[in-house]
Short mmCIF file of C-alpha atoms and ligand atoms in Angstrom, two decimals:
data_model
loop_
_atom_site.label_atom_id
_atom_site.label_comp_id
_atom_site.label_asym_id
_atom_site.label_seq_id
_atom_site.Cartn_x
_atom_site.Cartn_y
_atom_site.Cartn_z
CA UNK A 1 -27.56 8.56 10.54
CA UNK A 2 -23.83 7.88 11.42
CA UNK A 3 -24.07 4.51 9.65
CA UNK A 4 -24.76 6.30 6.37
CA UNK A 5 -21.47 8.42 6.54
CA UNK A 6 -19.38 7.31 3.72
CA UNK A 7 -15.71 7.61 4.76
CA UNK A 8 -13.57 9.25 2.09
CA UNK A 9 -10.07 7.66 1.87
CA UNK A 10 -7.94 9.56 -0.37
CA UNK A 11 -4.99 7.90 -2.17
CA UNK A 12 -3.95 10.68 -4.46
CA UNK A 13 -0.59 10.66 -2.66
CA UNK A 14 -0.07 6.86 -3.19
CA UNK A 15 -2.09 5.17 -5.89
CA UNK A 16 -2.33 8.74 -7.79
CA UNK A 17 1.43 9.45 -7.47
CA UNK A 18 2.21 6.13 -9.11
CA UNK A 19 1.28 7.67 -12.30
CA UNK A 20 4.19 8.22 -14.49
CA UNK A 21 5.34 11.80 -14.41
CA UNK A 22 3.27 12.45 -11.14
CA UNK A 23 6.10 11.87 -8.80
CA UNK A 24 6.22 14.35 -5.87
CA UNK A 25 8.78 15.54 -3.42
CA UNK A 26 8.08 15.65 0.38
CA UNK A 27 7.21 19.30 0.43
CA UNK A 28 4.76 19.07 -2.44
CA UNK A 29 3.20 15.92 -0.70
CA UNK A 30 3.05 17.88 2.76
CA UNK A 31 1.17 20.70 0.88
CA UNK A 32 -1.32 18.53 -0.86
CA UNK A 33 -1.94 16.62 2.34
CA UNK A 34 -2.85 19.80 4.13
CA UNK A 35 -5.30 20.57 1.29
CA UNK A 36 -6.83 17.33 1.45
CA UNK A 37 -7.37 17.54 5.19
CA UNK A 38 -8.91 21.01 4.59
CA UNK A 39 -11.17 19.33 1.96
CA UNK A 40 -12.57 16.99 4.63
CA UNK A 41 -11.13 13.71 3.71
CA UNK A 42 -11.24 11.04 6.49
CA UNK A 43 -8.10 9.20 5.71
CA UNK A 44 -4.93 10.34 3.70
CA UNK A 45 -2.94 7.50 2.37
CA UNK A 46 0.23 9.29 2.35
CA UNK A 47 2.66 6.68 0.65
CA UNK A 48 4.21 3.45 0.60
CA UNK A 49 7.07 3.83 3.11
CA UNK A 50 9.20 0.80 2.30
CA UNK A 51 9.24 1.78 -1.48
CA UNK A 52 11.97 4.53 -1.10
CA UNK A 53 13.51 6.73 1.48
CA UNK A 54 11.78 9.75 0.04
CA UNK A 55 8.32 8.14 0.41
CA UNK A 56 9.16 7.11 4.02
CA UNK A 57 10.15 10.72 4.90
CA UNK A 58 7.02 12.02 3.00
CA UNK A 59 4.65 9.64 5.18
CA UNK A 60 6.68 10.69 8.43
CA UNK A 61 6.51 14.49 7.61
CA UNK A 62 2.71 14.21 6.74
CA UNK A 63 2.09 12.40 10.02
CA UNK A 64 3.60 15.37 11.85
CA UNK A 65 1.45 17.97 10.25
CA UNK A 66 -1.99 16.28 9.89
CA UNK A 67 -4.17 16.67 12.87
CA UNK A 68 -7.72 15.65 12.14
CA UNK A 69 -7.46 13.06 9.27
CA UNK A 70 -6.06 9.61 9.85
CA UNK A 71 -2.73 9.08 8.05
CA UNK A 72 -2.29 5.81 6.31
CA UNK A 73 0.81 4.02 4.95
CA UNK A 74 0.75 1.03 2.54
CA UNK A 75 2.61 -2.21 2.85
CA UNK A 76 2.73 -5.60 1.48
CA UNK A 77 2.06 -8.70 3.71
CA UNK A 78 5.84 -8.52 4.46
CA UNK A 79 7.13 -8.12 7.95
CA UNK A 80 9.80 -5.50 7.02
CA UNK A 81 7.10 -3.44 5.04
CA UNK A 82 4.82 -3.31 8.07
CA UNK A 83 7.61 -2.42 10.43
CA UNK A 84 8.79 0.20 8.18
CA UNK A 85 5.08 1.56 7.70
CA UNK A 86 4.72 1.50 11.56
CA UNK A 87 8.01 3.47 12.06
CA UNK A 88 7.11 6.05 9.30
CA UNK A 89 3.70 6.65 11.04
CA UNK A 90 4.94 6.91 14.55
CA UNK A 91 4.28 10.52 14.87
CA UNK A 92 0.71 10.54 13.40
CA UNK A 93 -2.21 11.40 15.77
CA UNK A 94 -4.32 8.69 14.04
CA UNK A 95 -2.23 6.21 12.13
CA UNK A 96 -3.60 3.73 9.92
CA UNK A 97 -1.64 0.57 8.47
CA UNK A 98 -2.88 -0.75 5.12
CA UNK A 99 -1.63 -4.07 4.33
CA UNK A 100 -2.62 -7.07 2.31
CA UNK A 101 -2.11 -9.55 -0.26
CA UNK A 102 -3.43 -10.70 -3.58
CA UNK A 103 -6.37 -13.30 -3.12
CA UNK A 104 -7.34 -14.17 -6.74
CA UNK A 105 -6.20 -17.46 -8.05
CA UNK A 106 -4.38 -15.55 -10.78
CA UNK A 107 -2.42 -13.55 -8.23
CA UNK A 108 -1.83 -16.56 -6.01
CA UNK A 109 -0.35 -18.71 -8.69
CA UNK A 110 1.42 -16.11 -11.03
CA UNK A 111 2.70 -13.71 -8.35
CA UNK A 112 3.30 -15.96 -5.29
CA UNK A 113 3.41 -19.48 -6.83
CA UNK A 114 1.40 -20.39 -3.79
CA UNK A 115 -2.05 -21.75 -2.85
CA UNK A 116 -5.18 -20.36 -1.19
CA UNK A 117 -4.34 -21.90 2.20
CA UNK A 118 -0.95 -20.43 2.31
CA UNK A 119 -2.19 -16.97 1.23
CA UNK A 120 -4.90 -17.06 4.03
CA UNK A 121 -2.23 -17.64 6.63
CA UNK A 122 -0.18 -14.89 5.16
CA UNK A 123 -3.18 -12.52 5.19
CA UNK A 124 -3.85 -13.40 8.85
CA UNK A 125 -0.02 -13.08 9.72
CA UNK A 126 0.23 -9.51 8.31
CA UNK A 127 -2.65 -8.30 10.36
CA UNK A 128 -0.95 -9.52 13.39
CA UNK A 129 2.28 -7.91 12.58
CA UNK A 130 0.41 -4.61 11.98
CA UNK A 131 -1.28 -4.71 15.42
CA UNK A 132 2.12 -4.27 17.09
CA UNK A 133 1.90 -0.56 15.89
CA UNK A 134 -1.81 0.22 15.67
CA UNK A 135 -5.28 -0.91 16.28
CA UNK A 136 -6.46 0.90 13.18
CA UNK A 137 -5.75 -1.72 10.37
CA UNK A 138 -6.90 -1.97 6.89
CA UNK A 139 -6.59 -5.22 5.04
CA UNK A 140 -6.64 -5.26 1.16
CA UNK A 141 -7.45 -8.47 -0.80
CA UNK A 142 -5.80 -7.39 -4.01
CA UNK A 143 -7.65 -8.38 -7.12
CA UNK A 144 -10.68 -9.01 -5.02
CA UNK A 145 -12.73 -8.14 -8.10
CA UNK A 146 -11.60 -11.53 -9.78
CA UNK A 147 -11.47 -13.40 -6.51
CA UNK A 148 -13.82 -16.31 -5.85
CA UNK A 149 -16.46 -15.02 -3.52
CA UNK A 150 -16.46 -18.09 -1.18
CA UNK A 151 -12.60 -17.93 -0.81
CA UNK A 152 -12.79 -14.05 -0.31
CA UNK A 153 -15.38 -14.47 2.54
CA UNK A 154 -12.98 -16.75 4.33
CA UNK A 155 -10.05 -14.47 3.97
CA UNK A 156 -12.07 -11.50 5.06
CA UNK A 157 -13.60 -13.27 8.03
CA UNK A 158 -10.18 -14.52 9.07
CA UNK A 159 -8.53 -11.01 9.08
CA UNK A 160 -11.34 -9.45 10.98
CA UNK A 161 -10.81 -12.23 13.54
CA UNK A 162 -7.23 -11.12 13.60
CA UNK A 163 -8.12 -7.44 14.17
CA UNK A 164 -8.54 -5.80 10.82
CA UNK A 165 -10.87 -2.89 11.35
CA UNK A 166 -11.46 -2.00 7.59
CA UNK A 167 -11.62 -4.54 4.73
CA UNK A 168 -10.64 -3.20 1.35
CA UNK A 169 -12.16 -5.05 -1.62
CA UNK A 170 -10.16 -3.75 -4.57
CA UNK A 171 -11.24 -4.19 -8.17
CA UNK A 172 -7.59 -3.87 -8.95
CA UNK A 173 -7.83 -4.30 -12.74
CA UNK A 174 -11.24 -2.27 -13.07
CA UNK A 175 -12.99 -5.47 -14.52
CA UNK A 176 -16.15 -5.91 -12.65
CA UNK A 177 -19.61 -4.40 -13.81
CA UNK A 178 -21.37 -2.28 -11.39
CA UNK A 179 -23.99 -5.08 -10.60
CA UNK A 180 -21.10 -7.64 -10.07
CA UNK A 181 -19.16 -5.46 -7.69
CA UNK A 182 -22.24 -4.69 -5.83
CA UNK A 183 -23.12 -8.26 -5.41
CA UNK A 184 -19.59 -9.07 -4.32
CA UNK A 185 -20.11 -6.65 -1.46
CA UNK A 186 -23.50 -7.83 -0.62
CA UNK A 187 -22.03 -11.41 -0.66
CA UNK A 188 -19.52 -10.44 1.91
CA UNK A 189 -22.09 -8.55 4.07
CA UNK A 190 -24.32 -11.75 4.03
CA UNK A 191 -21.61 -14.50 4.30
CA UNK A 192 -18.94 -13.18 6.77
CA UNK A 193 -20.25 -13.64 10.24
CA UNK A 194 -18.10 -10.98 11.82
CA UNK A 195 -18.45 -8.25 9.18
CA UNK A 196 -20.07 -5.87 11.55
CA UNK A 197 -16.71 -5.58 13.37
CA UNK A 198 -15.16 -3.88 10.20
CA UNK A 199 -15.99 -1.20 7.63
CA UNK A 200 -16.10 -2.41 3.98
CA UNK A 201 -14.04 -0.27 1.58
CA UNK A 202 -14.37 0.05 -2.21
CA UNK A 203 -11.12 0.53 -4.17
CA UNK A 204 -12.14 0.50 -7.84
CA UNK A 205 -9.85 1.13 -10.92
CA UNK A 206 -11.07 2.69 -14.01
CA UNK A 207 -9.94 0.48 -16.78
CA UNK A 208 -13.26 0.26 -18.30
CA UNK A 209 -14.46 3.58 -17.12
CA UNK A 210 -16.56 2.06 -14.29
CA UNK A 211 -14.76 3.01 -11.22
CA UNK A 212 -17.18 5.61 -9.91
CA UNK A 213 -20.25 3.31 -10.85
CA UNK A 214 -18.70 0.39 -9.04
CA UNK A 215 -17.77 2.33 -6.01
CA UNK A 216 -21.40 3.62 -5.81
CA UNK A 217 -22.81 0.01 -6.30
CA UNK A 218 -20.51 -1.04 -3.42
CA UNK A 219 -21.85 1.57 -1.22
CA UNK A 220 -25.49 0.79 -2.00
CA UNK A 221 -24.62 -2.88 -1.14
CA UNK A 222 -23.19 -2.02 2.39
CA UNK A 223 -19.68 -0.58 2.00
CA UNK A 224 -18.91 2.55 3.98
CA UNK A 225 -15.54 3.75 2.66
CA UNK A 226 -14.59 4.79 -0.88
CA UNK A 227 -10.88 4.88 -1.95
CA UNK A 228 -10.46 7.64 -4.57
CA UNK A 229 -8.20 10.21 -5.86
CA UNK A 230 -8.52 13.86 -6.97
CA UNK A 231 -8.87 14.04 -10.68
CA UNK A 232 -9.31 10.26 -10.77
CA UNK A 233 -5.55 9.82 -10.91
CA UNK A 234 -4.05 6.44 -10.58
CA UNK A 235 -2.39 3.44 -11.91
CA UNK A 236 -3.13 2.88 -15.70
CA UNK A 237 -6.56 4.36 -16.33
CA UNK A 238 -6.77 5.72 -12.73
CA UNK A 239 -8.86 5.27 -9.51
CA UNK A 240 -12.22 6.27 -8.67
CA UNK A 241 -12.39 10.00 -8.85
CA UNK A 242 -13.07 11.64 -5.39
CA UNK A 243 -15.04 14.61 -6.90
CA UNK A 244 -17.41 12.21 -8.89
CA UNK A 245 -18.29 10.01 -5.91
CA UNK A 246 -18.78 12.92 -3.45
CA UNK A 247 -20.97 14.58 -5.91
CA UNK A 248 -22.99 11.56 -6.82
CA UNK A 249 -23.69 11.06 -3.07
CA UNK A 250 -24.66 14.64 -2.70
CA UNK A 251 -26.71 14.90 -5.81
CA UNK A 252 -28.66 11.65 -4.91
CA UNK A 253 -29.29 12.62 -1.37
CA UNK A 254 -32.44 10.38 -1.37
CA UNK A 255 -30.08 7.47 -1.21
CA UNK A 256 -29.39 8.77 2.44
CA UNK A 257 -25.70 8.74 2.34
CA UNK A 258 -23.39 11.84 3.15
CA UNK A 259 -19.64 12.54 3.18
CA UNK A 260 -17.77 15.25 5.14
CA UNK A 261 -16.29 16.75 2.04
CA UNK A 262 -16.55 20.57 1.55
CA UNK A 263 -17.62 20.58 -2.25
CA UNK A 264 -16.62 24.19 -2.67
CA UNK A 265 -13.26 23.10 -2.55
CA UNK A 266 -13.40 20.44 -5.15
CA UNK A 267 -12.43 22.60 -8.14
CA UNK A 268 -9.51 24.47 -6.16
CA UNK A 269 -8.12 21.20 -5.16
CA UNK A 270 -8.31 19.68 -8.55
CA UNK A 271 -6.35 22.63 -9.93
CA UNK A 272 -3.82 22.50 -7.15
CA UNK A 273 -3.25 18.63 -7.83
CA UNK A 274 -3.04 19.11 -11.54
CA UNK A 275 -0.60 21.95 -11.11
CA UNK A 276 1.59 20.27 -8.67
CA UNK A 277 1.56 16.76 -10.41
CA UNK A 278 1.72 18.62 -13.89
CA UNK A 279 -1.00 16.54 -15.01
CA UNK A 280 -3.67 18.37 -16.90
CA UNK A 281 -7.38 17.60 -16.32
CA UNK A 282 -9.37 16.50 -19.34
CA UNK A 283 -11.74 19.38 -20.40
CA UNK A 284 -14.78 17.02 -20.23
CA UNK A 285 -14.00 15.63 -16.90
CA UNK A 286 -17.09 15.58 -14.66
CA UNK A 287 -17.22 18.25 -11.95
CA UNK A 288 -13.64 19.75 -12.53
CA UNK A 289 -13.10 19.79 -16.25
CA UNK A 290 -12.98 23.24 -17.95
CA UNK A 291 -16.01 22.26 -19.91
CA UNK A 292 -18.04 20.61 -17.07
CA UNK A 293 -20.24 23.83 -17.03
CA UNK A 294 -19.93 25.09 -20.55
CA UNK A 295 -22.74 25.27 -23.10
CA UNK A 296 -22.20 25.48 -26.66
CA UNK A 297 -25.21 24.25 -28.87
CA UNK A 298 -27.87 26.46 -29.65
CA UNK A 299 -30.46 24.15 -28.15
CA UNK A 300 -28.77 23.84 -24.82
CA UNK A 301 -27.87 27.55 -24.68
CA UNK A 302 -31.32 28.59 -25.33
CA UNK A 303 -32.63 26.37 -22.47
CA UNK A 304 -30.01 27.19 -20.06
CA UNK A 305 -30.49 30.97 -20.64
CA UNK A 306 -34.20 30.56 -19.78
CA UNK A 307 -33.65 28.16 -16.81
CA UNK A 308 -29.99 26.96 -15.77
CA UNK A 309 -31.71 23.80 -14.48
CA UNK A 310 -32.66 22.73 -17.98
CA UNK A 311 -29.10 21.72 -18.74
CA UNK A 312 -27.12 21.81 -15.39
CA UNK A 313 -27.62 19.45 -12.48
CA UNK A 314 -25.11 21.13 -10.34
CA UNK A 315 -24.49 24.82 -9.68
CA UNK A 316 -20.98 25.54 -10.41
CA UNK A 317 -20.51 27.60 -7.38
CA UNK A 318 -21.37 24.70 -5.39
CA UNK A 319 -18.27 22.93 -6.36
CA UNK A 320 -16.00 25.95 -6.39
CA UNK A 321 -15.96 26.16 -10.28
CA UNK A 322 -16.08 29.47 -12.35
CA UNK A 323 -19.56 30.47 -13.51
CA UNK A 324 -21.23 28.59 -16.40
CA UNK A 325 -19.94 29.54 -19.71
CA UNK A 326 -21.89 30.37 -22.96
CA UNK A 327 -19.40 29.32 -25.59
CA UNK A 328 -19.94 30.59 -28.88
CA UNK A 329 -19.42 28.19 -32.00
CA UNK A 330 -21.02 27.55 -35.35
CA UNK A 331 -23.58 25.48 -33.49
CA UNK A 332 -24.77 28.39 -31.11
CA UNK A 333 -28.03 30.13 -31.66
CA UNK A 334 -29.38 33.70 -31.58
CA UNK A 335 -30.07 33.77 -27.76
CA UNK A 336 -26.58 32.94 -26.91
CA UNK A 337 -25.33 35.61 -29.44
CA UNK A 338 -27.63 38.11 -28.02
CA UNK A 339 -26.63 37.11 -24.27
CA UNK A 340 -22.76 37.54 -25.13
CA UNK A 341 -23.35 40.78 -26.92
CA UNK A 342 -25.37 42.21 -24.00
CA UNK A 343 -22.54 41.23 -21.58
CA UNK A 344 -20.18 43.23 -23.64
CA UNK A 345 -22.42 46.26 -23.15
CA UNK A 346 -24.24 46.23 -26.49
CA UNK A 347 -27.97 47.06 -26.66
CA UNK A 348 -29.26 45.43 -29.71
CA UNK A 349 -32.98 44.48 -30.52
CA UNK A 350 -34.13 41.37 -32.10
CA UNK A 351 -33.74 42.57 -35.67
CA UNK A 352 -30.15 43.69 -34.87
CA UNK A 353 -29.36 40.27 -33.65
CA UNK A 354 -30.97 38.64 -36.65
CA UNK A 355 -28.75 40.75 -38.91
CA UNK A 356 -25.64 40.09 -36.88
CA UNK A 357 -26.40 36.51 -36.68
CA UNK A 358 -25.56 35.91 -40.29
CA UNK A 359 -22.24 37.66 -39.89
CA UNK A 360 -21.53 35.70 -36.73
CA UNK A 361 -22.09 32.39 -38.54
CA UNK A 362 -19.44 33.32 -41.30
CA UNK A 363 -16.96 34.15 -38.34
CA UNK A 364 -17.94 31.00 -36.36
CA UNK A 365 -17.54 28.78 -39.57
CA UNK A 366 -13.92 30.01 -39.94
CA UNK A 367 -12.69 29.44 -36.23
CA UNK A 368 -13.36 27.00 -33.52
CA UNK A 369 -14.75 29.62 -31.08
CA UNK A 370 -16.01 33.14 -31.36
CA UNK A 371 -14.23 35.18 -28.80
CA UNK A 372 -15.08 38.61 -27.22
CA UNK A 373 -12.82 40.35 -29.45
CA UNK A 374 -14.70 39.01 -32.54
CA UNK A 375 -17.96 40.13 -31.21
CA UNK A 376 -16.70 43.60 -30.21
CA UNK A 377 -15.36 43.99 -33.80
CA UNK A 378 -18.77 42.76 -35.19
CA UNK A 379 -20.91 44.92 -32.74
CA UNK A 380 -18.96 48.14 -33.52
CA UNK A 381 -18.96 47.59 -37.15
CA UNK A 382 -22.82 47.11 -37.20
CA UNK A 383 -23.42 50.16 -34.83
CA UNK A 384 -21.30 52.39 -37.20
CA UNK A 385 -23.34 51.18 -40.36
CA UNK A 386 -26.60 51.45 -38.47
CA UNK A 387 -25.75 55.19 -37.49
CA UNK A 388 -24.74 56.02 -41.17
CA UNK A 389 -28.05 54.51 -42.36
CA UNK A 390 -30.13 56.52 -39.67
O1 KIV B 401 -5.43 -1.62 -6.80
C1 KIV B 401 -5.19 -2.07 -5.73
O2 KIV B 401 -5.37 -3.35 -5.60
C2 KIV B 401 -4.28 -1.41 -4.65
C3 KIV B 401 -3.95 -2.07 -3.55
C4 KIV B 401 -2.58 -2.00 -3.20
C5 KIV B 401 -4.86 -1.52 -2.51
O3 KIV B 401 -3.98 -0.32 -4.96
ZN1 ZN B 402 -5.21 0.53 -6.61
#
């Protein structure tokens, strides 16, 4: 079963923190790293040590406090970057250096004004540099999503031969379709002779909203690590969202994969990241959005109140969310109204609810959501009229 474990590589503190406005100080990063460890992530990408003294010290301090998860530092294929990452990670119990270079023809030409053979050599060289510090080396082939598969396979074979133990295949621009990304991973599984010596990792961006689908397609084709962030934070439209991939894997257990994430901590950590980074979560965000377990249309509410499974595939408690909500709007029906009135302590029969429903629709048409205070007023008014008539 072990080969069906999907390693969760969290990059909230690196790719996620690159988002404008999400900058964290060292203390905030330490607190989030501890929460990520408690959540059960396997690898924490703590930062990019060469990028600033602050990031160096964050990686260094996180390395001192994290005991179970691997702590990873990012670097370019540049000797000084790798030395700095090695230095920042020196207190880590399980350090990992993440190094690499762009491999698409576009990156090779536009960023490096170079050629495929030269980039292949630089890829091998960066792994050799990293080996001075650790045997736990992850190589990234930046823009692998748009890299020619034959060339990508040559690079991946060469870096594994140099000692890379994880090979990251980023869809850096979020361009691939799920079947294309899946086929790319399958191509590497079938054409890289030493691929069994490394774990393939998916690092998908969300420019077309496909990051989760692409990561899952990668896993189905043989990848065993997913790089992701809490709330899907990350460059531009973000990275694969941790809570989404974890719950896809859990809900579709027939696929046979598992992670070591504790799903009950998904909503608490989502709130913690959102508060610390001052970055709100969109209400309709899967798993952790405020509407993820809210039902507002009459048809859905009626079904949900008869059997929650009709409109919910996840029990909110399972992911640490507040209990499901029946939201009252002008689209709500009588069952939802009766349910909410009952929750407030009113004992109305079917006829009462029919009468109240007309009044309810008038209020609902005048505002976005009918609140408890509106219901209290409506219920009390109706009770007093009823008692006078009686
Ligand atoms: O998106 C990307 O390609 C990256 C690499 C640096 C891993 O973030
Ligand atoms: Zn990225």
